[in-house]
Tab-separated table of C-alpha atoms in Angstrom:
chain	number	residue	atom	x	y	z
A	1	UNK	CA	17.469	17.902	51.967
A	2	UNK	CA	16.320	18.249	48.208
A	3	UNK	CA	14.866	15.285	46.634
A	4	UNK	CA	16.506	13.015	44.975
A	5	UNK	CA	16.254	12.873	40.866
A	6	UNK	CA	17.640	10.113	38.705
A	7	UNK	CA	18.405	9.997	35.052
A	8	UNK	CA	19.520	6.703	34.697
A	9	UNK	CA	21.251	4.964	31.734
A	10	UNK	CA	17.456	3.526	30.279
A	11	UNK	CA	16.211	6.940	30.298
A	12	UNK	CA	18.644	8.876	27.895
A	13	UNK	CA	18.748	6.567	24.681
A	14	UNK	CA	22.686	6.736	23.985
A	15	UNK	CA	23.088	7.487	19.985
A	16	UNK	CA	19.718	9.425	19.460
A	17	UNK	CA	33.424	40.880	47.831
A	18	UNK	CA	32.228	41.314	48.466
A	19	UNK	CA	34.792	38.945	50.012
A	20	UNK	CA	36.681	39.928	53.395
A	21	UNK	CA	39.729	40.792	50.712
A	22	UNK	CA	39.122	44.108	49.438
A	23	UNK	CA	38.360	45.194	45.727
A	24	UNK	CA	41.847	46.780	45.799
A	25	UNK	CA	43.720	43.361	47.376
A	26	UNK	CA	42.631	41.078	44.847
A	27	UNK	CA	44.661	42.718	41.381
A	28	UNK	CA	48.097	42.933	44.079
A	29	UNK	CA	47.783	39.605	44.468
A	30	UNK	CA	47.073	38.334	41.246
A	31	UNK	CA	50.211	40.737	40.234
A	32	UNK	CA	52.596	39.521	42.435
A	33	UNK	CA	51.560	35.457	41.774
A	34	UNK	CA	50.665	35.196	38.062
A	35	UNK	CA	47.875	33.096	36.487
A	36	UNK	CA	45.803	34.356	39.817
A	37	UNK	CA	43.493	36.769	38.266
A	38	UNK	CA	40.799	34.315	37.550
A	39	UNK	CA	41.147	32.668	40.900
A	40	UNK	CA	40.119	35.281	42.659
A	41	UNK	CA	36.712	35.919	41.325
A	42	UNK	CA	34.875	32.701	42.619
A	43	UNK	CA	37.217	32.459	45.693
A	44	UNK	CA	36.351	35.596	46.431
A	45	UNK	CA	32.540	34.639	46.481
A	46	UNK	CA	33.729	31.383	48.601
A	47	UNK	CA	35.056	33.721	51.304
A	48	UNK	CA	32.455	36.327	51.392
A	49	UNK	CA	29.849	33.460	51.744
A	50	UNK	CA	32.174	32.991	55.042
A	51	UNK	CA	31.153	36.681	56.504
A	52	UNK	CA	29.445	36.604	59.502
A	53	UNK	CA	30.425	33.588	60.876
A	54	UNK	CA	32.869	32.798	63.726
A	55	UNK	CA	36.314	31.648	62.161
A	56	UNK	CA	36.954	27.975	62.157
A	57	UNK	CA	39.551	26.643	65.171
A	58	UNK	CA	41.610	24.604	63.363
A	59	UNK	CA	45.097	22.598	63.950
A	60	UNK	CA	47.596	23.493	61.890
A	61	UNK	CA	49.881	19.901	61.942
A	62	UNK	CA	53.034	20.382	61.322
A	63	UNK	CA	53.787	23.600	59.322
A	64	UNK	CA	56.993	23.659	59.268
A	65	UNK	CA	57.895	25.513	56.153
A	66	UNK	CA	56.942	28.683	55.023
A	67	UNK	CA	54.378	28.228	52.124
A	68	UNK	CA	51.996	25.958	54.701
A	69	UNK	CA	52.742	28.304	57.892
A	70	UNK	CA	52.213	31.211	55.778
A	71	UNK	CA	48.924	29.922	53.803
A	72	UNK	CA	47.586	29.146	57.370
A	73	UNK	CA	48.237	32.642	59.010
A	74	UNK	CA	46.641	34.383	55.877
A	75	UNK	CA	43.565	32.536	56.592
A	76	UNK	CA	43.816	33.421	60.204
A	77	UNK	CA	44.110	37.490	59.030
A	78	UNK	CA	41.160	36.878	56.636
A	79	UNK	CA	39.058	35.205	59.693
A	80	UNK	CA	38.532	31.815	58.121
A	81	UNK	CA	40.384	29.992	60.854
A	82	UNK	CA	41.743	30.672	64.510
A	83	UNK	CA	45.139	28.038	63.713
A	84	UNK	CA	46.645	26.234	66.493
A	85	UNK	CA	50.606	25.115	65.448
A	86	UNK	CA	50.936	21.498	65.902
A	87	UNK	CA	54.515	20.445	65.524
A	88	UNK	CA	57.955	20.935	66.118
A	89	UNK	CA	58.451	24.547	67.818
A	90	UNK	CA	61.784	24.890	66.430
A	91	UNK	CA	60.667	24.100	63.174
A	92	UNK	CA	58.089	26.362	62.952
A	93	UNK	CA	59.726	29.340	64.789
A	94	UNK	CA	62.599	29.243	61.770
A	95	UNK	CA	60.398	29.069	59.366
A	96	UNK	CA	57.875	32.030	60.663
A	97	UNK	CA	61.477	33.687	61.082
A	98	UNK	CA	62.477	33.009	57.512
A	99	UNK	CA	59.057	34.253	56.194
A	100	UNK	CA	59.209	37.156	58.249
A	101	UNK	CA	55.966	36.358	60.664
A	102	UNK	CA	55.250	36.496	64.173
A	103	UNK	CA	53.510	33.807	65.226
A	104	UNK	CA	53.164	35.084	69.506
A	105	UNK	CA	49.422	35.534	68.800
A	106	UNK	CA	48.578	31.871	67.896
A	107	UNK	CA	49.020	29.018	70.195
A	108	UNK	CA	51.477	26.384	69.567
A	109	UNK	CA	51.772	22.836	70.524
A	110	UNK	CA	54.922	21.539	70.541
A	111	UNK	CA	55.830	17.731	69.731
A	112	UNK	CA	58.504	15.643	68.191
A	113	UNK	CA	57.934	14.828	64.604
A	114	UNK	CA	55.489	14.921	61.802
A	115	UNK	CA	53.707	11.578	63.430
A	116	UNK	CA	53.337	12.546	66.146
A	117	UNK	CA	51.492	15.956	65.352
A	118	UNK	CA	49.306	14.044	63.229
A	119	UNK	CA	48.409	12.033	66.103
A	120	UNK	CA	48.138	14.831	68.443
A	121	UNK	CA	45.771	17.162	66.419
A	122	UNK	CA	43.379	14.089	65.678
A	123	UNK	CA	43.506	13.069	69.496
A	124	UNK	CA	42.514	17.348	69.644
A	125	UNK	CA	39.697	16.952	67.527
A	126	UNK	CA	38.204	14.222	69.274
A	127	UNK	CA	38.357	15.756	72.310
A	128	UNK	CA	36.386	18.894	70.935
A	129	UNK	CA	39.649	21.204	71.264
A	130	UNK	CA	39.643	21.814	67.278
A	131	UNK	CA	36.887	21.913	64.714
A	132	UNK	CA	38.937	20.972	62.080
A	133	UNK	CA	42.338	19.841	60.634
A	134	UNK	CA	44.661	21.483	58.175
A	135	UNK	CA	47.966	19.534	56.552
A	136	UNK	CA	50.885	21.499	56.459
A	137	UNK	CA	54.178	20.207	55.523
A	138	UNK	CA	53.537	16.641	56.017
A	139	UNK	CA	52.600	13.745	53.711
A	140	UNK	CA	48.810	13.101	53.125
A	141	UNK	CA	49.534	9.659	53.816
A	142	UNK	CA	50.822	10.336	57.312
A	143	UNK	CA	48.242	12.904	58.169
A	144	UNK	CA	45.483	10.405	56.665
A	145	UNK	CA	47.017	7.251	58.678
A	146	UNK	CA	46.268	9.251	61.941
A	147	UNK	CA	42.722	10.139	60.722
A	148	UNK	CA	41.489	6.885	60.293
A	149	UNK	CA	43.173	4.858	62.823
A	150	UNK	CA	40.304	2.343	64.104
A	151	UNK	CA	40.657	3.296	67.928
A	152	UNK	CA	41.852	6.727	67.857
A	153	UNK	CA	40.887	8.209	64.538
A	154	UNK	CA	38.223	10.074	63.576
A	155	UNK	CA	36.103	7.783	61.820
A	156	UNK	CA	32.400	7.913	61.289
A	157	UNK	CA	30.186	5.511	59.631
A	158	UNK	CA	30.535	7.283	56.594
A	159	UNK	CA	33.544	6.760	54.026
A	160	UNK	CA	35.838	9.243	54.386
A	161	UNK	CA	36.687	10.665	50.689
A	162	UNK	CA	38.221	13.354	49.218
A	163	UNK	CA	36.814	16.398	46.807
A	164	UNK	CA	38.882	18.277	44.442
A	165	UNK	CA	36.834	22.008	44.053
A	166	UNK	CA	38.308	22.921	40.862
A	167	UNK	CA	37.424	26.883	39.114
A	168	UNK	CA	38.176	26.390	35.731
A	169	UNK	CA	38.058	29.147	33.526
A	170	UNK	CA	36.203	27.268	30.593
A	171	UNK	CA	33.690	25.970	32.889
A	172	UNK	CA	30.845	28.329	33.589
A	173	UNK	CA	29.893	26.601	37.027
A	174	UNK	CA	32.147	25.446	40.430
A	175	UNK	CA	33.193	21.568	39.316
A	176	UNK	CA	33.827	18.877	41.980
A	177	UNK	CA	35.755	15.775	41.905
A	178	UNK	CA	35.946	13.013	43.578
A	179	UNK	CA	37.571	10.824	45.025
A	180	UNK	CA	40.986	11.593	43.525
A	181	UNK	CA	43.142	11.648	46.629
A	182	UNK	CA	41.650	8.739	49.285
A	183	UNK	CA	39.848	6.063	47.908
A	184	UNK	CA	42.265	4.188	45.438
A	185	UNK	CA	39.706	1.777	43.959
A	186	UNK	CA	36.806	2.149	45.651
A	187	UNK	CA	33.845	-0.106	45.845
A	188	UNK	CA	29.675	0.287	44.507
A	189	UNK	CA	29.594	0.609	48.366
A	190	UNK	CA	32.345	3.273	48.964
A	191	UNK	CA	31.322	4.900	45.896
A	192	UNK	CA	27.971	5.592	47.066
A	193	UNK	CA	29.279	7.137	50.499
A	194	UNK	CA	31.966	9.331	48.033
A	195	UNK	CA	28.747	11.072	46.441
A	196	UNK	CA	26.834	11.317	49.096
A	197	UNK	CA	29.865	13.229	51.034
A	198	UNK	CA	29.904	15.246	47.510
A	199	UNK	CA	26.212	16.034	47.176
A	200	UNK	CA	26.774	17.378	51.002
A	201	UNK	CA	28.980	19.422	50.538
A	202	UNK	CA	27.605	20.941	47.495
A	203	UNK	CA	24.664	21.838	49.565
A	204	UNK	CA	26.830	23.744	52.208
A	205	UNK	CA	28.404	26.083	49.276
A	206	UNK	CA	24.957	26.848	48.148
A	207	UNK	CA	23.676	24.306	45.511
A	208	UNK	CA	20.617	22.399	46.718
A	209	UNK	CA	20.442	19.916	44.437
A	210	UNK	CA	23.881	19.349	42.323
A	211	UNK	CA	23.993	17.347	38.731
A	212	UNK	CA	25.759	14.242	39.535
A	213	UNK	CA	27.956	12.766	36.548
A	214	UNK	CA	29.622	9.131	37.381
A	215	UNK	CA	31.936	9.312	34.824
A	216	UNK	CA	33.416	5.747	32.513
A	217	UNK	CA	35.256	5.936	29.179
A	218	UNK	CA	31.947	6.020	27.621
A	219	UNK	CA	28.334	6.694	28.161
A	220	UNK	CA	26.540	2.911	27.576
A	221	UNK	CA	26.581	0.253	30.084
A	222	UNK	CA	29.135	-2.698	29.175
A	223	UNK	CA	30.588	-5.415	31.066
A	224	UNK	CA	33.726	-4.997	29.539
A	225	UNK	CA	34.146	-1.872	31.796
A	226	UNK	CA	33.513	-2.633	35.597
A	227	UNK	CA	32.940	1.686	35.681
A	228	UNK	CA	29.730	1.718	33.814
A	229	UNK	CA	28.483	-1.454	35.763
A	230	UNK	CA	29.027	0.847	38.537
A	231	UNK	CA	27.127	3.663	37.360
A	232	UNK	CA	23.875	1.938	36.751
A	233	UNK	CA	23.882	0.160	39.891
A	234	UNK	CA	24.628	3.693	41.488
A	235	UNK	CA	21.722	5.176	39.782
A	236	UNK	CA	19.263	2.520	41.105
A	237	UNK	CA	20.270	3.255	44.361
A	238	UNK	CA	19.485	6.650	43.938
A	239	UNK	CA	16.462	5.488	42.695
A	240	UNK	CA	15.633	3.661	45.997
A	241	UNK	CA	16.933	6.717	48.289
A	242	UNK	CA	20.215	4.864	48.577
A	243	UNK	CA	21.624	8.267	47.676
A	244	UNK	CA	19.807	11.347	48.483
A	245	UNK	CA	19.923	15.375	47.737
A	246	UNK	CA	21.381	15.387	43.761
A	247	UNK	CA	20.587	14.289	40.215
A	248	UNK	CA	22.445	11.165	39.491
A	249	UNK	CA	23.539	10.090	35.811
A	250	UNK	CA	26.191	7.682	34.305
A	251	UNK	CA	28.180	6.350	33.140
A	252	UNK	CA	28.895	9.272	31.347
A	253	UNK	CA	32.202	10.340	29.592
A	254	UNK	CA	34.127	13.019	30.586
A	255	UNK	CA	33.455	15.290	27.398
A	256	UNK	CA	29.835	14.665	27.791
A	257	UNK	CA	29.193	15.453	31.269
A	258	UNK	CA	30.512	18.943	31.133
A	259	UNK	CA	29.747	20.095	27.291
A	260	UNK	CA	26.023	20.390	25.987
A	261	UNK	CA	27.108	20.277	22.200
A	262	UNK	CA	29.160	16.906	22.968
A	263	UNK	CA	25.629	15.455	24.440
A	264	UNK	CA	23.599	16.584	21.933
A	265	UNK	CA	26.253	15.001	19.623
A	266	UNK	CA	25.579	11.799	20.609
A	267	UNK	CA	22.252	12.172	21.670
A	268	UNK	CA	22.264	11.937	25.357
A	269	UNK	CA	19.157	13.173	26.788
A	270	UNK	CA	19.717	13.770	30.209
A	271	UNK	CA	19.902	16.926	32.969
A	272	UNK	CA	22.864	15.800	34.049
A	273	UNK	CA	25.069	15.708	30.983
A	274	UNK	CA	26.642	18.695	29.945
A	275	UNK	CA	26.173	20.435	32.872
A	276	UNK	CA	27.606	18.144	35.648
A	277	UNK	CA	28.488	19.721	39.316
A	278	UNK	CA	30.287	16.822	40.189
A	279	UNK	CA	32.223	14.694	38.757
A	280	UNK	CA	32.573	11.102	40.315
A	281	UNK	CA	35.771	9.598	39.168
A	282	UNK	CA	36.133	5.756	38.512
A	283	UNK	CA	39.276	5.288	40.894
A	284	UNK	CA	41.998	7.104	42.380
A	285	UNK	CA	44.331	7.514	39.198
A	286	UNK	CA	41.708	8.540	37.044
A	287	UNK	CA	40.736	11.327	38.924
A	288	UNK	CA	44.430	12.441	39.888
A	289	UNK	CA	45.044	12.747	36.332
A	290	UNK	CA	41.634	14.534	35.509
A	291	UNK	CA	42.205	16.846	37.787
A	292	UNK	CA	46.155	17.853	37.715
A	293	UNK	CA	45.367	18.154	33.974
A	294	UNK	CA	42.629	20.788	34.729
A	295	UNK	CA	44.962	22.640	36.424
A	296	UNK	CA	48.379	22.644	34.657
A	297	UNK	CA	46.749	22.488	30.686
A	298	UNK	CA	43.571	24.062	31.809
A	299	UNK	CA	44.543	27.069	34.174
A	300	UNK	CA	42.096	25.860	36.983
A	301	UNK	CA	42.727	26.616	40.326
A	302	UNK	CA	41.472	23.511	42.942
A	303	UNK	CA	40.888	23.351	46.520
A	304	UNK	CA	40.591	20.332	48.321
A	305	UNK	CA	38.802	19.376	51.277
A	306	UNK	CA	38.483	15.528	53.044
A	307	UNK	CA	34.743	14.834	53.951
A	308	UNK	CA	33.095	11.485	55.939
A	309	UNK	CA	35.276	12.508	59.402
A	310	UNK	CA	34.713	13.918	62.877
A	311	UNK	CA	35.817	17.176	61.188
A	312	UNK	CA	36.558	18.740	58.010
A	313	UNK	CA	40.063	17.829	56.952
A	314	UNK	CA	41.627	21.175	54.960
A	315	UNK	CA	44.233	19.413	52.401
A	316	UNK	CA	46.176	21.519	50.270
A	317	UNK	CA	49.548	21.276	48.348
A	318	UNK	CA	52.824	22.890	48.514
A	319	UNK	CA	52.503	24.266	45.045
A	320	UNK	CA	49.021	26.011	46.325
A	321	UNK	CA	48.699	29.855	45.895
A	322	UNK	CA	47.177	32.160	48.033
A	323	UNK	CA	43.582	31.945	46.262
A	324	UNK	CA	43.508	27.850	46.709
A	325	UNK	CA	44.216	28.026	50.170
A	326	UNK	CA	42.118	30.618	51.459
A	327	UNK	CA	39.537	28.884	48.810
A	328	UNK	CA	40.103	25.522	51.190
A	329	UNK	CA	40.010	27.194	54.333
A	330	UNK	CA	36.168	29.094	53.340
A	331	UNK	CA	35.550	25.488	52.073
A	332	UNK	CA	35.992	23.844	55.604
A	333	UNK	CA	34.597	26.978	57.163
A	334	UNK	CA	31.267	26.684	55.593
A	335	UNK	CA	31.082	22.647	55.864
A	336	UNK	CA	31.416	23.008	59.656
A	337	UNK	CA	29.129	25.478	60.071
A	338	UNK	CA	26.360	23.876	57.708
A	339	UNK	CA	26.540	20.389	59.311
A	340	UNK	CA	25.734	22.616	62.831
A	341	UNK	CA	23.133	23.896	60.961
A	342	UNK	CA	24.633	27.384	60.673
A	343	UNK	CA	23.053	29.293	57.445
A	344	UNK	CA	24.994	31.129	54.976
C-alpha cells in the first residue's frame, strides 16, 4: 500500500475497449438511451480493466422487475457477473417474460418476499456460495438491514459505507463520494473507516495513491462547524497512520477541492485541492444532494458500490442506465478480485 501523505489545515495558509462492448455497441446504445454518449467512454475503460478475469458470482435479490432483472443479465452477457435469482420465481419469470428474456441458463432461488431474499443471499455469501450481492427491486434499507444484522450479517470490523463513482463530464478525473447512502451522521471514528474503504477501493480501479478532500462549507477550521473539527482531527490521524494509502486534506469546500483556479483564488496551497479523487461528505444529506445534483444539473453518470462487508455489495437505482450498471458490476468485479490479490 502507498504511503500515506498529509496536507493538513496548518500547512496550506487559507487566504494567501477496448472494453468487452464493441466499438460499434457503444454509439447503439447511447442512441437508443440519450445523454449516454459520455458514459460510455470511462465505463468502457471500467469494463475492459475487467478482461481476463473470471466473472463475479453474484446474487441477484429480488429482481423482480424488468430494469433490475434486465441490468443484471446484461452484466452476465458482458461477463462481469455469473447472477444467481434470489426471489420470488413467479415474480421474476413475468418479468423476464415481459422483457422478453430467458432466464433457463441462470439459477434461481426461489423464496417468499423481498425479506426474505435479502436474508437468503446474505446467509449465501457467508457460506461462500456468492462473492457478492446485487439489489434489485428492493429497498436499500431492507437489503442493508440483512447485511448488517449482528449474528447473521456480513459484518467485518470495518464500517461498512457507501461510494458514489460519479463520471462527470466537467471533471477531467473518476470522482468518488462518500458516504452518501449508509452512514447518516457518521462519527471522527466511522469517518475514518469511510475513507479508508474509499482510498481501497481507489487502489483496486487503478489509482495508488488518491487525493483525499474532506469536504465543510469552508476551508478553515472553526468550532462553529463540527465538519471542519472533523477534518483536522482526520488529518492527524493520517498523520499517525490512522489512515493509510491517500493524500488527506480538509476541510475543504466543495468548489475548492475539485477547481485549481477556485484554490488559487483563495490561496490554498495544497495537492489535494483542486484536484480531489474523493470526496468525503460531512453526513448523509450532504452527500445525497452533492451527488443527485451531479447527475441531474451536471450530466454525470454514478455507480455505486457498498464497501467494509464480507463482499462487495453492487447498489444501483431503478432510474440506472445500461452504462451505470455495467459501470457497478466492473466496480464490484475488480474490488473482489483486488482484495484476493488478483492484478488488473
Amino acid at each position: 500500500m502507498a504511503a500515506i501523505k498529509n496536507q493538513s489545515s496548518e500547512a496550506r495558509r487559507p487566504g494567501a475497449a477496448s472494453a468487452r462492448t464493441s466499438a460499434a455497441e457503444a454509439p447503439r446504445r447511447a442512441q437508443t438511451e440519450p445523454g449516454v454518449a459520455h458514459a460510455w467512454h470511462r465505463y468502457e475503460h471500467l469494463i475492459g480493466m475487467t478482461r481476463g478475469l473470471a466473472p463475479l458470482r453474484t446474487a441477484v435479490v429480488h429482481p423482480v422487475d424488468v430494469p433490475s432483472l434486465a441490468g443484471a443479465i446484461e452484466a452476465a452477457r458482458e461477463n462481469l457477473i455469473v447472477p444467481v435469482l434470489v426471489g420470488p420465481e413467479v415474480k421474476i419469470r413475468a418479468a423476464a417474460a415481459a422483457a422478453g428474456i430467458d432466464v433457463s441458463a441462470y439459477e434461481l432461488v426461489p423464496v417468499e418476499h423481498s425479506n426474505a431474499a435479502a436474508e437468503r443471499a446474505v446467509a449465501m455469501a457467508r457460506a461462500g456460495q456468492v462473492e457478492a450481492l446485487m439489489k434489485g427491486a428492493l429497498h436499500t434499507d431492507e437489503l442493508m438491514h440483512a447485511v448488517i444484522d449482528p449474528a447473521l450479517g456480513l459484518r467485518t470490523g470495518r464500517r461498512i459505507s457507501h461510494v458514489f463513482a460519479i463520471d462527470a463530464p466537467a471533471y477531467p478525473r473518476p470522482l468518488y463520494v462518500t458516504d452518501a447512502a449508509i452512514n447518516v451522521s457518521p462519527t471522527i471514528a466511522d469517518k475514518r473507516d469511510i475513507i479508508q474503504n474509499a482510498i481501497e477501493l481507489a487502489h483496486a480501479l487503478g489509482n495508488r495513491e488518491p487525493r483525499v478532500a474532506i469536504l465543510s462549507a469552508v476551508e478553515t477550521v472553526t468550532e462553529k462547524l463540527r465538519s471542519t473539527i472533523d477534518a483536522a482531527a482526520l488529518c492527524k490521524m493520517a498523520d499517525r497512520g490512522q489512515i493509510t494509502g491517500g493524500i488527506l486534506d480538509g476541510p475543504l469546500a466543495f468548489d475548492n477541492a475539485v477547481s485549481p483556479e477556485a484554490a488559487r483564488a483563495k490561496g490554498i496551497v495544497s495537492t489535494v485541492a483542486g484536484r480531489a479523487d474523493i470526496l468525503v461528505v460531512p453526513d448523509l444529506e450532504a452527500g445525497n444532494m452533492l451527488a443527485k445534483q451531479l447527475e441531474y444539473l451536471g450530466g454525470a453518470q454514478i455507480a455505486g458500490i457498498v464497501l467494509g462487508a464480507r463482499v462487495p455489495i453492487i447498489l444501483t437505482s431503478r432510474a440506472d442506465k445500461t452504462p451505470a450498471r455495467l459501470g457497478s458490476c466492473a466496480i464490484g468485479l475488480l474490488l473482489a478480485r483486488h482484495a484476493k490479490g488478483v492484478r488488473t
